[in-house]
């Protein structure tokens, strides 16, 4: 409705504050949950509050973190990427097979794996923007195609073991902190910085908010959207390679539930599934929350089945908390 | 399905079907209707005339029970309703045929007509046969032979409209409101519609008919009521009026001190539109816009006003002709146009103008990010400085860049959209309905901004349905009628009456009221 209500100009500063709280409400909520969970679990379990366990939580958050960053970019630009999990699987299996069956230097293969992930994302982006097709369907189709590819690569069983140095990268640490955790922290920072402090980041928000507004503001909508899928593809590939380094062999079930988990993490982190709203700070909180709760559940010997159930319940609760506000 | 005979019997002879007494409705500070009285008798077609913003739509929504009135009462079939709801209105036999149809394209005609009361057989499943038969009967009463089994999406617009009217019959509506039903129709289709409506009238129903085509008002309606600025001006038999008198009643108003002093000093042509056509919407339109000139685009809804605006910034595919900017072909994509200094402020602010979820600063800086980069990264400080400057310059309230833009009033949102482009120093600004949904105070500020744009050498094309706005701000007026440019007037010679006459194609005095649209088109001046 286009009714104009000249609001009384009372407490202009308050309006600004209200806006800020409303915009960051989801973020505040998620971090308070993280803190509550940290305190509660530390109080209950002495194993939990061991520094080594807390560092482990961080290390376990890396895979979901990488994929969620990519998913967040895509969602903010108004899309969705269902193929992130299968991208990581195909890249991991493909790299593992190449490492044991070719003489190409492993570093080159890792680079090729990342490029491959980017290409998958590029294909997603071009199909979506070029055909004007629904992102959900295109990436779902891609997910199916990649799942088949993964089976073809691996023949259904685990691949040969990967070189030792690759495993060593997983365990490398600087003092008590694993290098992987430090690198991940840098990735979060850079991803946040790009979103909030570059033109590209602004364009993502604008495109996700309204393609019409963005187009009139001289923003290349297609390129912006395609770029977000490329980013998601590269980060998914990185997640796949990290999983490979963790397990040492190419597990054909790797990356199975990542699309679900990443969308969940973004959603409970306050990223609007309609695009244009939310921040990576919220996504990070959600990723930490998911990793923490799965760590706690592991300690309580809750089976993996129930962990998925719990994640689903968190989503439903999250939906209830952030009911989409009705537009005026 | 309605209780047909019961409702009909409830109407005592001499008692109007519908009576509004002293009805008022305000939205926020804007008085949409004040102290309106209105009567609809059984067996009459009552036309409602008035400019955009006169309160016609609000009136329709009031009668349909969508809005409760602030004051006054609505009397239906002799029964007074203080709080009419859509459900009550329906039960009382009111149906509204909207400009945009409420039809389900993938369902059959019959299903659409009887939706909500589909006949069932003894197995409680929908009976296709009875649906068909009932729908066919209803359509036959309208003199139509549309096959009820066809899908709505296969029908022409005119046929869809008949389906919409048949829906009103299906619930046995005694009062039917038609909101600009003819905008989408032409020639023969119009005759068919008129025949249908006369049939309904002779059936003892009351019809409220809203149309911008004045010829139609005279051809069809028994009585006509004129609204202006939310007030009732007059009600009389159509035979007591002529065209000019009706137009005078619609537009004659005291001109408020809304508009700034104008200082026109047009320079070289900047934008040239040559023989541009957009299939089905725009036919062979040519004009030019000079530097520092404000040109108005006037015309009724559907006349192609918005289409031109959109075509110029590359939002509409131009089938023939060309557009040039500064002598070179204008870019054909909105993004390239914006970079070349050809920008548009669209009509639908909510979906095309602002990013509601973001702050004022975010919305202000959208097209200016390039200038906020420090070492390739956005500088929040530079953004704040720019936002503060624009907020101050444009009088945006509240003056806090961090506020969500959706918390601002419509007028202030529009100021943000304008300020965004002014910060870009564009060459040509296309404004489509810049003051829609904006209160009077903000309107004056927006007009002042437009004048300021011009003073900095910017050329402005202003498409508007509000004639005073066009007359108050523009140096030249282009009038469109059904996709064609039918008149061009200088500020000195343009009057609301003249524009209205050209826009409704009542033409100059030589074109008689009864002339068909085609005749009028041929005789229109270029």
CSV table of C-alpha atoms in Angstrom, one decimal, chain B residues 28-267:
chain,number,residue,atom,x,y,z
B,28,UNK,CA,-2.6,9.3,7.9
B,29,UNK,CA,-2.8,13.0,7.3
B,30,UNK,CA,-4.3,12.7,3.8
B,31,UNK,CA,-8.0,13.2,3.5
B,32,UNK,CA,-8.9,10.8,0.7
B,33,UNK,CA,-12.7,11.3,1.0
B,34,UNK,CA,-14.5,14.0,2.9
B,35,UNK,CA,-18.2,14.2,3.6
B,36,UNK,CA,-19.3,12.2,0.5
B,37,UNK,CA,-22.9,11.6,-0.2
B,38,UNK,CA,-24.0,9.3,-2.9
B,39,UNK,CA,-27.0,7.3,-4.0
B,40,UNK,CA,-27.4,4.4,-6.4
B,41,UNK,CA,-30.9,3.5,-7.6
B,42,UNK,CA,-32.0,0.1,-8.9
B,43,UNK,CA,-31.9,0.0,-12.6
B,44,UNK,CA,-29.4,2.7,-13.2
B,45,UNK,CA,-25.9,3.1,-14.5
B,46,UNK,CA,-24.2,5.7,-12.4
B,47,UNK,CA,-20.9,7.0,-13.7
B,48,UNK,CA,-18.2,8.2,-11.3
B,49,UNK,CA,-15.9,10.8,-12.8
B,50,UNK,CA,-12.9,12.6,-11.5
B,51,UNK,CA,-9.2,13.0,-11.9
B,52,UNK,CA,-6.6,10.6,-10.5
B,53,UNK,CA,-6.5,11.2,-6.8
B,54,UNK,CA,-10.1,12.4,-6.7
B,55,UNK,CA,-10.9,9.5,-4.4
B,56,UNK,CA,-12.7,7.1,-6.8
B,57,UNK,CA,-10.6,4.1,-5.8
B,58,UNK,CA,-11.1,4.8,-2.1
B,59,UNK,CA,-14.8,5.1,-2.8
B,60,UNK,CA,-14.9,1.7,-4.5
B,61,UNK,CA,-13.0,0.1,-1.6
B,62,UNK,CA,-15.3,1.8,0.9
B,63,UNK,CA,-18.4,0.4,-0.8
B,64,UNK,CA,-16.8,-3.1,-1.1
B,65,UNK,CA,-16.1,-3.0,2.7
B,66,UNK,CA,-12.3,-3.0,2.3
B,67,UNK,CA,-11.9,0.2,4.3
B,68,UNK,CA,-14.2,1.2,7.1
B,69,UNK,CA,-15.2,4.8,6.8
B,70,UNK,CA,-14.0,7.2,9.5
B,71,UNK,CA,-17.3,9.0,9.6
B,72,UNK,CA,-20.7,8.7,8.0
B,73,UNK,CA,-22.7,5.6,7.1
B,74,UNK,CA,-23.3,3.2,4.3
B,75,UNK,CA,-26.9,2.1,3.8
B,76,UNK,CA,-27.4,-1.1,1.8
B,77,UNK,CA,-30.9,-2.2,0.9
B,78,UNK,CA,-32.3,0.1,3.6
B,79,UNK,CA,-30.0,-1.4,6.2
B,80,UNK,CA,-27.3,0.8,7.8
B,81,UNK,CA,-23.8,-0.5,8.1
B,82,UNK,CA,-21.3,1.4,10.3
B,83,UNK,CA,-18.6,-1.2,9.9
B,84,UNK,CA,-19.0,-2.8,6.5
B,85,UNK,CA,-16.7,-5.8,5.9
B,86,UNK,CA,-15.9,-7.4,2.6
B,87,UNK,CA,-17.9,-10.4,3.6
B,88,UNK,CA,-20.9,-8.3,4.6
B,89,UNK,CA,-20.7,-6.4,1.4
B,90,UNK,CA,-20.7,-9.6,-0.6
B,91,UNK,CA,-23.6,-10.9,1.3
B,92,UNK,CA,-25.5,-7.7,0.6
B,93,UNK,CA,-25.0,-8.3,-3.1
B,94,UNK,CA,-22.1,-6.0,-3.9
B,95,UNK,CA,-19.6,-7.2,-6.5
B,96,UNK,CA,-16.5,-5.3,-7.9
B,97,UNK,CA,-15.1,-5.8,-11.3
B,98,UNK,CA,-11.5,-4.6,-11.0
B,99,UNK,CA,-9.3,-3.2,-13.7
B,100,UNK,CA,-7.0,-6.1,-13.1
B,101,UNK,CA,-9.0,-9.3,-13.2
B,102,UNK,CA,-9.1,-11.7,-10.4
B,103,UNK,CA,-9.2,-14.8,-12.5
B,104,UNK,CA,-7.3,-18.1,-12.4
B,105,UNK,CA,-5.8,-18.5,-15.8
B,106,UNK,CA,-5.3,-22.2,-15.6
B,107,UNK,CA,-8.9,-23.0,-14.6
B,108,UNK,CA,-11.8,-23.2,-16.9
B,109,UNK,CA,-14.3,-20.4,-17.5
B,110,UNK,CA,-17.0,-22.3,-15.6
B,111,UNK,CA,-14.8,-23.0,-12.6
B,112,UNK,CA,-13.7,-19.4,-12.5
B,113,UNK,CA,-17.3,-18.2,-12.6
B,114,UNK,CA,-18.5,-20.5,-9.8
B,115,UNK,CA,-15.4,-20.6,-7.8
B,116,UNK,CA,-16.2,-20.8,-4.1
B,117,UNK,CA,-19.6,-22.4,-4.8
B,118,UNK,CA,-18.8,-25.1,-7.3
B,119,UNK,CA,-21.8,-27.4,-7.7
B,120,UNK,CA,-21.1,-30.9,-6.3
B,121,UNK,CA,-22.7,-34.2,-7.2
B,122,UNK,CA,-23.8,-36.8,-4.6
B,123,UNK,CA,-20.3,-38.1,-4.2
B,124,UNK,CA,-19.3,-34.6,-3.0
B,125,UNK,CA,-17.0,-34.2,-5.9
B,126,UNK,CA,-17.3,-31.2,-8.2
B,127,UNK,CA,-19.7,-31.9,-10.9
B,128,UNK,CA,-18.2,-30.8,-14.2
B,129,UNK,CA,-21.5,-31.1,-16.0
B,130,UNK,CA,-23.4,-28.9,-13.6
B,131,UNK,CA,-20.6,-26.4,-13.5
B,132,UNK,CA,-20.7,-26.1,-17.2
B,133,UNK,CA,-24.5,-25.8,-17.4
B,134,UNK,CA,-24.8,-23.2,-14.7
B,135,UNK,CA,-21.9,-21.2,-16.1
B,136,UNK,CA,-23.3,-21.4,-19.6
B,137,UNK,CA,-26.7,-20.1,-18.3
B,138,UNK,CA,-25.0,-17.1,-16.6
B,139,UNK,CA,-23.0,-16.3,-19.7
B,140,UNK,CA,-26.1,-16.6,-21.8
B,141,UNK,CA,-27.8,-14.0,-19.7
B,142,UNK,CA,-24.9,-11.7,-20.7
B,143,UNK,CA,-25.5,-12.6,-24.3
B,144,UNK,CA,-22.3,-14.5,-24.5
B,145,UNK,CA,-21.6,-17.9,-26.0
B,146,UNK,CA,-18.1,-18.5,-24.5
B,147,UNK,CA,-17.6,-22.2,-23.9
B,148,UNK,CA,-17.4,-22.7,-20.1
B,149,UNK,CA,-14.9,-25.5,-20.6
B,150,UNK,CA,-12.3,-23.3,-22.1
B,151,UNK,CA,-9.4,-22.2,-20.0
B,152,UNK,CA,-9.4,-18.6,-19.0
B,153,UNK,CA,-5.9,-18.0,-20.3
B,154,UNK,CA,-7.1,-18.9,-23.8
B,155,UNK,CA,-9.6,-16.0,-23.8
B,156,UNK,CA,-9.2,-12.5,-25.1
B,157,UNK,CA,-9.1,-9.7,-22.6
B,158,UNK,CA,-12.6,-8.8,-23.5
B,159,UNK,CA,-13.9,-12.3,-22.9
B,160,UNK,CA,-12.1,-12.4,-19.6
B,161,UNK,CA,-13.9,-9.4,-18.6
B,162,UNK,CA,-17.2,-11.0,-19.4
B,163,UNK,CA,-16.2,-13.9,-17.2
B,164,UNK,CA,-15.5,-11.4,-14.5
B,165,UNK,CA,-18.9,-9.9,-14.9
B,166,UNK,CA,-20.5,-13.4,-14.9
B,167,UNK,CA,-18.9,-14.0,-11.6
B,168,UNK,CA,-20.8,-11.0,-10.2
B,169,UNK,CA,-24.0,-12.6,-11.6
B,170,UNK,CA,-23.1,-16.0,-10.1
B,171,UNK,CA,-23.4,-14.4,-6.6
B,172,UNK,CA,-26.5,-12.5,-7.9
B,173,UNK,CA,-24.9,-9.2,-7.1
B,174,UNK,CA,-27.5,-6.3,-7.1
B,175,UNK,CA,-24.8,-3.7,-7.0
B,176,UNK,CA,-21.9,-4.0,-9.4
B,177,UNK,CA,-18.9,-1.6,-9.3
B,178,UNK,CA,-16.9,-1.5,-12.5
B,179,UNK,CA,-13.5,0.2,-12.1
B,180,UNK,CA,-12.3,1.3,-15.5
B,181,UNK,CA,-13.5,-1.8,-17.3
B,182,UNK,CA,-13.0,-0.2,-20.7
B,183,UNK,CA,-9.3,0.7,-20.5
B,184,UNK,CA,-8.4,-2.6,-22.0
B,185,UNK,CA,-11.1,-2.8,-24.7
B,186,UNK,CA,-11.5,-1.3,-28.1
B,187,UNK,CA,-14.2,-0.6,-30.6
B,188,UNK,CA,-16.5,-3.6,-31.0
B,189,UNK,CA,-15.5,-5.0,-27.7
B,190,UNK,CA,-16.7,-1.8,-26.1
B,191,UNK,CA,-20.0,-2.1,-27.8
B,192,UNK,CA,-20.4,-5.6,-26.5
B,193,UNK,CA,-19.6,-4.5,-23.0
B,194,UNK,CA,-22.1,-1.7,-23.1
B,195,UNK,CA,-24.8,-4.0,-24.3
B,196,UNK,CA,-24.1,-6.4,-21.4
B,197,UNK,CA,-24.2,-3.5,-18.9
B,198,UNK,CA,-27.5,-2.2,-20.3
B,199,UNK,CA,-28.9,-5.7,-19.9
B,200,UNK,CA,-27.9,-5.8,-16.3
B,201,UNK,CA,-29.4,-2.4,-15.7
B,202,UNK,CA,-32.7,-3.4,-17.3
B,203,UNK,CA,-32.6,-6.4,-15.0
B,204,UNK,CA,-33.0,-4.0,-12.1
B,205,UNK,CA,-29.4,-4.0,-10.9
B,206,UNK,CA,-27.5,-0.9,-10.0
B,207,UNK,CA,-24.1,-0.3,-11.7
B,208,UNK,CA,-21.4,2.1,-10.6
B,209,UNK,CA,-19.2,2.8,-13.6
B,210,UNK,CA,-15.8,4.4,-13.4
B,211,UNK,CA,-14.2,5.5,-16.7
B,212,UNK,CA,-11.8,8.0,-18.0
B,213,UNK,CA,-13.4,7.9,-21.4
B,214,UNK,CA,-15.8,10.7,-21.3
B,215,UNK,CA,-17.5,9.7,-24.5
B,216,UNK,CA,-18.4,6.5,-22.8
B,217,UNK,CA,-19.8,8.2,-19.8
B,218,UNK,CA,-22.2,10.1,-22.0
B,219,UNK,CA,-23.1,7.1,-24.1
B,220,UNK,CA,-23.8,4.7,-21.3
B,221,UNK,CA,-24.5,6.3,-18.0
B,222,UNK,CA,-27.9,7.6,-16.7
B,223,UNK,CA,-26.3,9.8,-14.1
B,224,UNK,CA,-22.9,11.0,-13.4
B,225,UNK,CA,-21.3,12.0,-10.1
B,226,UNK,CA,-18.1,14.1,-10.1
B,227,UNK,CA,-15.5,13.9,-7.3
B,228,UNK,CA,-12.6,16.2,-6.9
B,229,UNK,CA,-9.9,16.1,-4.3
B,230,UNK,CA,-12.0,13.7,-2.2
B,231,UNK,CA,-15.0,15.9,-2.3
B,232,UNK,CA,-18.4,15.5,-4.0
B,233,UNK,CA,-18.8,18.2,-6.7
B,234,UNK,CA,-22.0,17.3,-8.4
B,235,UNK,CA,-24.5,14.6,-9.3
B,236,UNK,CA,-26.8,15.0,-12.2
B,237,UNK,CA,-28.3,13.3,-15.2
B,238,UNK,CA,-25.9,13.0,-18.1
B,239,UNK,CA,-28.3,14.7,-20.3
B,240,UNK,CA,-27.9,17.9,-18.3
B,241,UNK,CA,-24.2,18.1,-19.1
B,242,UNK,CA,-21.9,18.3,-22.0
B,243,UNK,CA,-18.3,17.3,-22.4
B,244,UNK,CA,-16.8,20.7,-21.6
B,245,UNK,CA,-18.9,21.2,-18.6
B,246,UNK,CA,-18.0,17.7,-17.2
B,247,UNK,CA,-14.3,18.4,-17.8
B,248,UNK,CA,-14.6,21.7,-16.1
B,249,UNK,CA,-16.2,20.2,-13.1
B,250,UNK,CA,-13.5,17.5,-12.9
B,251,UNK,CA,-10.5,19.8,-13.1
B,252,UNK,CA,-11.6,23.3,-12.0
B,253,UNK,CA,-9.8,23.9,-8.8
B,254,UNK,CA,-7.9,26.6,-7.0
B,255,UNK,CA,-4.3,26.2,-7.8
B,256,UNK,CA,-2.4,26.0,-4.5
B,257,UNK,CA,0.9,27.6,-4.1
B,258,UNK,CA,2.5,24.3,-4.7
B,259,UNK,CA,4.9,25.1,-7.5
B,260,UNK,CA,8.2,26.9,-7.5
B,261,UNK,CA,9.1,29.9,-9.7
B,262,UNK,CA,10.2,28.5,-13.0
B,263,UNK,CA,13.3,29.7,-14.8
B,264,UNK,CA,13.3,28.1,-18.2
B,265,UNK,CA,16.3,28.6,-20.4
B,266,UNK,CA,16.4,25.6,-22.7
B,267,UNK,CA,19.6,25.0,-24.6
